[in-house]
Amino acid sequence: EQALVQLYGAAAVDPAAQSFVERQRRDRYGEVRRVLGKNRAGFPALAMLTSFETYLELRRHASLSKRDVVRSLQAAAAKLVH
């Protein structure tokens, strides 16, 4: 978690870090589309649920444990894909 926090922070000023974060986002979006198949309407919600930014928001500002964040995000995502 800490390594990703540093990497995402560096992306604001370091082109190499920014490039890495963008590649990671594109890959994640591709996987989200693959998982959803024809259910394109679920893309925005699943993209949000799988983002590192969402994870950090819940960890930092909702004071949830890592386990609780992961459990909550997985439960919400499961509703979209099942």
Coordinates of N, CA, C and O in Angstrom, one line a residue:
E1 N 0.8 -1.2 0.0 CA 0.0 0.0 0.0 C 0.9 1.3 0.0 O 0.6 2.2 -0.8
Q2 N 1.9 1.3 0.9 CA 2.7 2.5 1.0 C 3.5 2.8 -0.3 O 3.6 3.9 -0.7
A3 N 3.9 1.7 -1.0 CA 4.6 1.9 -2.3 C 3.7 2.6 -3.3 O 4.1 3.5 -4.1
L4 N 2.5 2.1 -3.4 CA 1.5 2.7 -4.3 C 1.2 4.1 -4.0 O 1.0 5.0 -4.9
V5 N 1.1 4.4 -2.7 CA 0.8 5.8 -2.3 C 1.9 6.7 -2.8 O 1.7 7.8 -3.3
Q6 N 3.2 6.3 -2.6 CA 4.3 7.1 -3.1 C 4.3 7.2 -4.6 O 4.6 8.3 -5.1
L7 N 4.0 6.1 -5.3 CA 4.0 6.1 -6.7 C 2.9 7.1 -7.3 O 3.2 7.9 -8.1
Y8 N 1.7 7.0 -6.7 CA 0.7 7.8 -7.2 C 1.0 9.3 -6.8 O 0.6 10.2 -7.6
G9 N 1.6 9.6 -5.7 CA 2.0 10.9 -5.4 C 3.1 11.4 -6.4 O 3.0 12.6 -6.8
A10 N 4.0 10.6 -6.7 CA 5.1 11.0 -7.6 C 4.5 11.2 -9.0 O 5.1 12.0 -9.8
A11 N 3.4 10.6 -9.4 CA 2.8 10.7 -10.7 C 2.5 12.2 -11.0 O 2.4 12.6 -12.2
A12 N 2.3 13.0 -10.0 CA 1.9 14.4 -10.2 C 3.1 15.2 -10.8 O 2.9 16.2 -11.4
V13 N 4.3 14.7 -10.5 CA 5.5 15.5 -11.0 C 6.5 14.7 -11.8 O 7.4 15.3 -12.4
D14 N 6.4 13.4 -11.8 CA 7.4 12.6 -12.5 C 6.7 11.9 -13.7 O 5.8 11.1 -13.5
P15 N 7.2 12.2 -14.9 CA 6.5 11.7 -16.1 C 6.6 10.1 -16.1 O 5.7 9.5 -16.6
A16 N 7.7 9.5 -15.6 CA 7.8 8.1 -15.7 C 6.7 7.4 -14.7 O 6.1 6.5 -15.1
A17 N 6.6 8.0 -13.5 CA 5.5 7.5 -12.6 C 4.2 7.8 -13.2 O 3.3 6.9 -13.1
Q18 N 4.0 8.9 -13.8 CA 2.7 9.2 -14.4 C 2.3 8.2 -15.5 O 1.2 7.7 -15.6
S19 N 3.3 7.9 -16.3 CA 3.2 6.9 -17.4 C 2.8 5.5 -16.8 O 1.9 4.8 -17.3
F20 N 3.5 5.1 -15.8 CA 3.2 3.8 -15.1 C 1.7 3.8 -14.6 O 1.0 2.8 -14.8
V21 N 1.3 4.9 -13.9 CA 0.0 4.9 -13.4 C -1.1 4.9 -14.5 O -2.1 4.2 -14.4
E22 N -0.8 5.6 -15.6 CA -1.7 5.6 -16.7 C -1.8 4.2 -17.4 O -2.9 3.8 -17.7
R23 N -0.7 3.5 -17.5 CA -0.7 2.2 -18.0 C -1.5 1.2 -17.1 O -2.3 0.4 -17.6
Q24 N -1.3 1.4 -15.8 CA -2.0 0.6 -14.9 C -3.5 0.8 -15.0 O -4.4 -0.1 -15.0
R25 N -3.9 2.1 -15.1 CA -5.3 2.4 -15.3 C -5.9 1.8 -16.5 O -7.0 1.3 -16.5
R26 N -5.2 2.0 -17.7 CA -5.7 1.4 -18.9 C -5.9 -0.1 -18.8 O -6.9 -0.7 -19.3
D27 N -4.9 -0.8 -18.2 CA -5.0 -2.2 -18.0 C -6.2 -2.6 -17.1 O -6.9 -3.5 -17.4
R28 N -6.4 -1.8 -16.1 CA -7.6 -2.1 -15.2 C -8.9 -1.9 -15.9 O -9.8 -2.7 -15.8
Y29 N -9.0 -0.8 -16.7 CA -10.2 -0.5 -17.4 C -10.4 -1.7 -18.4 O -11.6 -2.1 -18.6
G30 N -9.4 -2.2 -19.1 CA -9.5 -3.3 -20.0 C -10.1 -4.5 -19.3 O -11.0 -5.2 -19.8
E31 N -9.6 -4.8 -18.1 CA -10.1 -6.0 -17.3 C -11.5 -5.7 -16.8 O -12.3 -6.7 -16.8
V32 N -11.8 -4.5 -16.5 CA -13.2 -4.2 -16.1 C -14.2 -4.5 -17.2 O -15.2 -5.1 -17.1
R33 N -13.8 -4.0 -18.4 CA -14.6 -4.2 -19.6 C -14.8 -5.7 -19.9 O -15.8 -6.2 -20.2
R34 N -13.7 -6.4 -19.8 CA -13.7 -7.9 -20.0 C -14.6 -8.6 -19.0 O -15.4 -9.4 -19.4
V35 N -14.5 -8.3 -17.8 CA -15.4 -8.9 -16.7 C -16.8 -8.6 -17.0 O -17.7 -9.4 -16.8
L36 N -17.1 -7.4 -17.3 CA -18.5 -6.9 -17.5 C -19.2 -7.5 -18.8 O -20.4 -7.6 -18.9
G37 N -18.3 -7.8 -19.8 CA -18.9 -8.2 -21.1 C -19.8 -7.2 -21.7 O -19.4 -6.0 -21.8
K38 N -21.0 -7.5 -21.9 CA -21.9 -6.6 -22.6 C -22.6 -5.7 -21.6 O -23.3 -4.8 -22.0
N39 N -22.4 -5.8 -20.3 CA -23.0 -5.0 -19.3 C -22.2 -3.7 -19.2 O -21.6 -3.4 -18.2
R40 N -22.2 -2.9 -20.2 CA -21.4 -1.6 -20.3 C -21.9 -0.6 -19.2 O -21.2 0.3 -18.8
A41 N -23.2 -0.7 -18.9 CA -23.7 0.2 -17.9 C -23.0 0.2 -16.6 O -23.0 1.1 -15.8
G42 N -22.5 -1.0 -16.2 CA -21.8 -1.2 -14.9 C -20.4 -0.7 -14.9 O -19.7 -0.6 -13.9
F43 N -19.8 -0.2 -16.1 CA -18.4 0.2 -16.1 C -18.1 1.3 -15.1 O -17.1 1.2 -14.4
P44 N -18.8 2.4 -15.1 CA -18.4 3.5 -14.2 C -18.3 3.0 -12.7 O -17.3 3.4 -12.0
A45 N -19.3 2.3 -12.3 CA -19.3 1.8 -10.9 C -18.1 0.9 -10.6 O -17.4 1.0 -9.6
L46 N -17.9 -0.1 -11.5 CA -16.9 -1.1 -11.3 C -15.5 -0.4 -11.4 O -14.6 -0.8 -10.6
A47 N -15.3 0.5 -12.3 CA -14.1 1.2 -12.4 C -13.8 2.0 -11.1 O -12.6 2.0 -10.6
M48 N -14.8 2.6 -10.5 CA -14.6 3.3 -9.3 C -14.2 2.3 -8.1 O -13.3 2.5 -7.3
L49 N -15.0 1.2 -8.1 CA -14.7 0.2 -7.0 C -13.4 -0.4 -7.1 O -12.9 -0.9 -6.0
T50 N -12.8 -0.5 -8.2 CA -11.5 -1.1 -8.4 C -10.3 -0.1 -8.4 O -9.2 -0.5 -8.6
S51 N -10.6 1.1 -8.2 CA -9.5 2.1 -8.2 C -8.7 2.2 -6.9 O -9.3 2.1 -5.8
F52 N -7.5 2.5 -7.0 CA -6.6 2.7 -5.8 C -7.1 3.9 -5.1 O -7.0 4.0 -3.8
E53 N -7.5 4.9 -5.8 CA -8.0 6.1 -5.2 C -9.2 5.9 -4.2 O -9.3 6.4 -3.2
T54 N -10.1 5.0 -4.7 CA -11.3 4.7 -3.8 C -10.8 3.9 -2.6 O -11.3 4.2 -1.5
Y55 N -9.9 3.0 -2.8 CA -9.3 2.3 -1.6 C -8.7 3.2 -0.6 O -9.0 3.2 0.6
L56 N -7.9 4.2 -1.1 CA -7.3 5.1 -0.2 C -8.3 6.0 0.5 O -8.1 6.3 1.7
E57 N -9.3 6.5 -0.2 CA -10.3 7.3 0.4 C -11.0 6.6 1.6 O -11.1 7.2 2.6
L58 N -11.3 5.3 1.4 CA -11.9 4.6 2.5 C -10.9 4.3 3.6 O -11.3 4.3 4.8
R59 N -9.7 4.1 3.3 CA -8.7 3.8 4.4 C -8.4 5.1 5.2 O -8.4 5.1 6.4
R60 N -8.2 6.2 4.5 CA -7.8 7.4 5.1 C -9.0 8.2 5.8 O -8.8 8.7 6.9
H61 N -10.1 8.3 5.1 CA -11.2 9.2 5.5 C -12.4 8.5 6.2 O -13.1 9.1 6.9
A62 N -12.5 7.2 5.9 CA -13.6 6.4 6.5 C -13.1 5.6 7.6 O -13.8 4.9 8.3
S63 N -11.8 5.6 7.8 CA -11.1 4.9 8.9 C -11.4 3.4 8.9 O -11.5 2.8 10.0
L64 N -11.5 2.8 7.8 CA -11.7 1.4 7.7 C -10.4 0.7 7.6 O -9.4 1.1 7.1
S65 N -10.4 -0.5 8.2 CA -9.2 -1.4 8.1 C -9.0 -1.9 6.7 O -9.9 -1.8 5.9
K66 N -7.8 -2.3 6.3 CA -7.6 -2.9 5.0 C -8.6 -4.0 4.7 O -9.2 -4.0 3.6
R67 N -8.8 -4.9 5.7 CA -9.7 -6.0 5.5 C -11.1 -5.5 5.2 O -11.8 -6.0 4.3
D68 N -11.6 -4.5 6.0 CA -12.9 -4.0 5.8 C -13.1 -3.3 4.5 O -14.1 -3.4 3.8
V69 N -12.1 -2.6 4.0 CA -12.1 -1.9 2.7 C -12.3 -2.9 1.6 O -13.1 -2.9 0.8
V70 N -11.4 -3.9 1.7 CA -11.4 -4.9 0.6 C -12.7 -5.7 0.6 O -13.3 -5.9 -0.4
R71 N -13.2 -6.1 1.8 CA -14.4 -6.8 1.9 C -15.6 -6.0 1.3 O -16.4 -6.5 0.6
S72 N -15.6 -4.7 1.7 CA -16.7 -3.8 1.2 C -16.7 -3.6 -0.3 O -17.7 -3.7 -1.0
L73 N -15.5 -3.4 -0.8 CA -15.3 -3.2 -2.3 C -15.6 -4.5 -3.1 O -16.3 -4.4 -4.1
Q74 N -15.2 -5.6 -2.5 CA -15.5 -6.9 -3.2 C -17.0 -7.2 -3.2 O -17.5 -7.6 -4.2
A75 N -17.6 -6.9 -2.1 CA -19.1 -7.2 -2.0 C -19.8 -6.3 -3.0 O -20.7 -6.8 -3.7
A76 N -19.5 -5.0 -3.1 CA -20.1 -4.1 -4.0 C -19.9 -4.5 -5.5 O -20.8 -4.5 -6.3
A77 N -18.6 -4.9 -5.8 CA -18.3 -5.3 -7.1 C -19.0 -6.6 -7.5 O -19.5 -6.7 -8.7
A78 N -19.1 -7.5 -6.6 CA -19.8 -8.8 -6.9 C -21.2 -8.5 -7.3 O -21.8 -9.3 -8.2
K79 N -21.9 -7.5 -6.8 CA -23.3 -7.2 -7.1 C -23.4 -6.8 -8.6 O -24.4 -7.0 -9.2
L80 N -22.3 -6.1 -9.1 CA -22.3 -5.7 -10.4 C -22.1 -6.8 -11.5 O -22.5 -6.7 -12.6
V81 N -21.3 -7.7 -11.1 CA -20.9 -8.7 -12.1 C -21.7 -10.0 -12.0 O -21.5 -10.9 -12.8
H82 N -22.5 -10.2 -11.0 CA -23.3 -11.4 -10.9 C -24.8 -11.1 -11.1 O -25.3 -10.2 -11.1

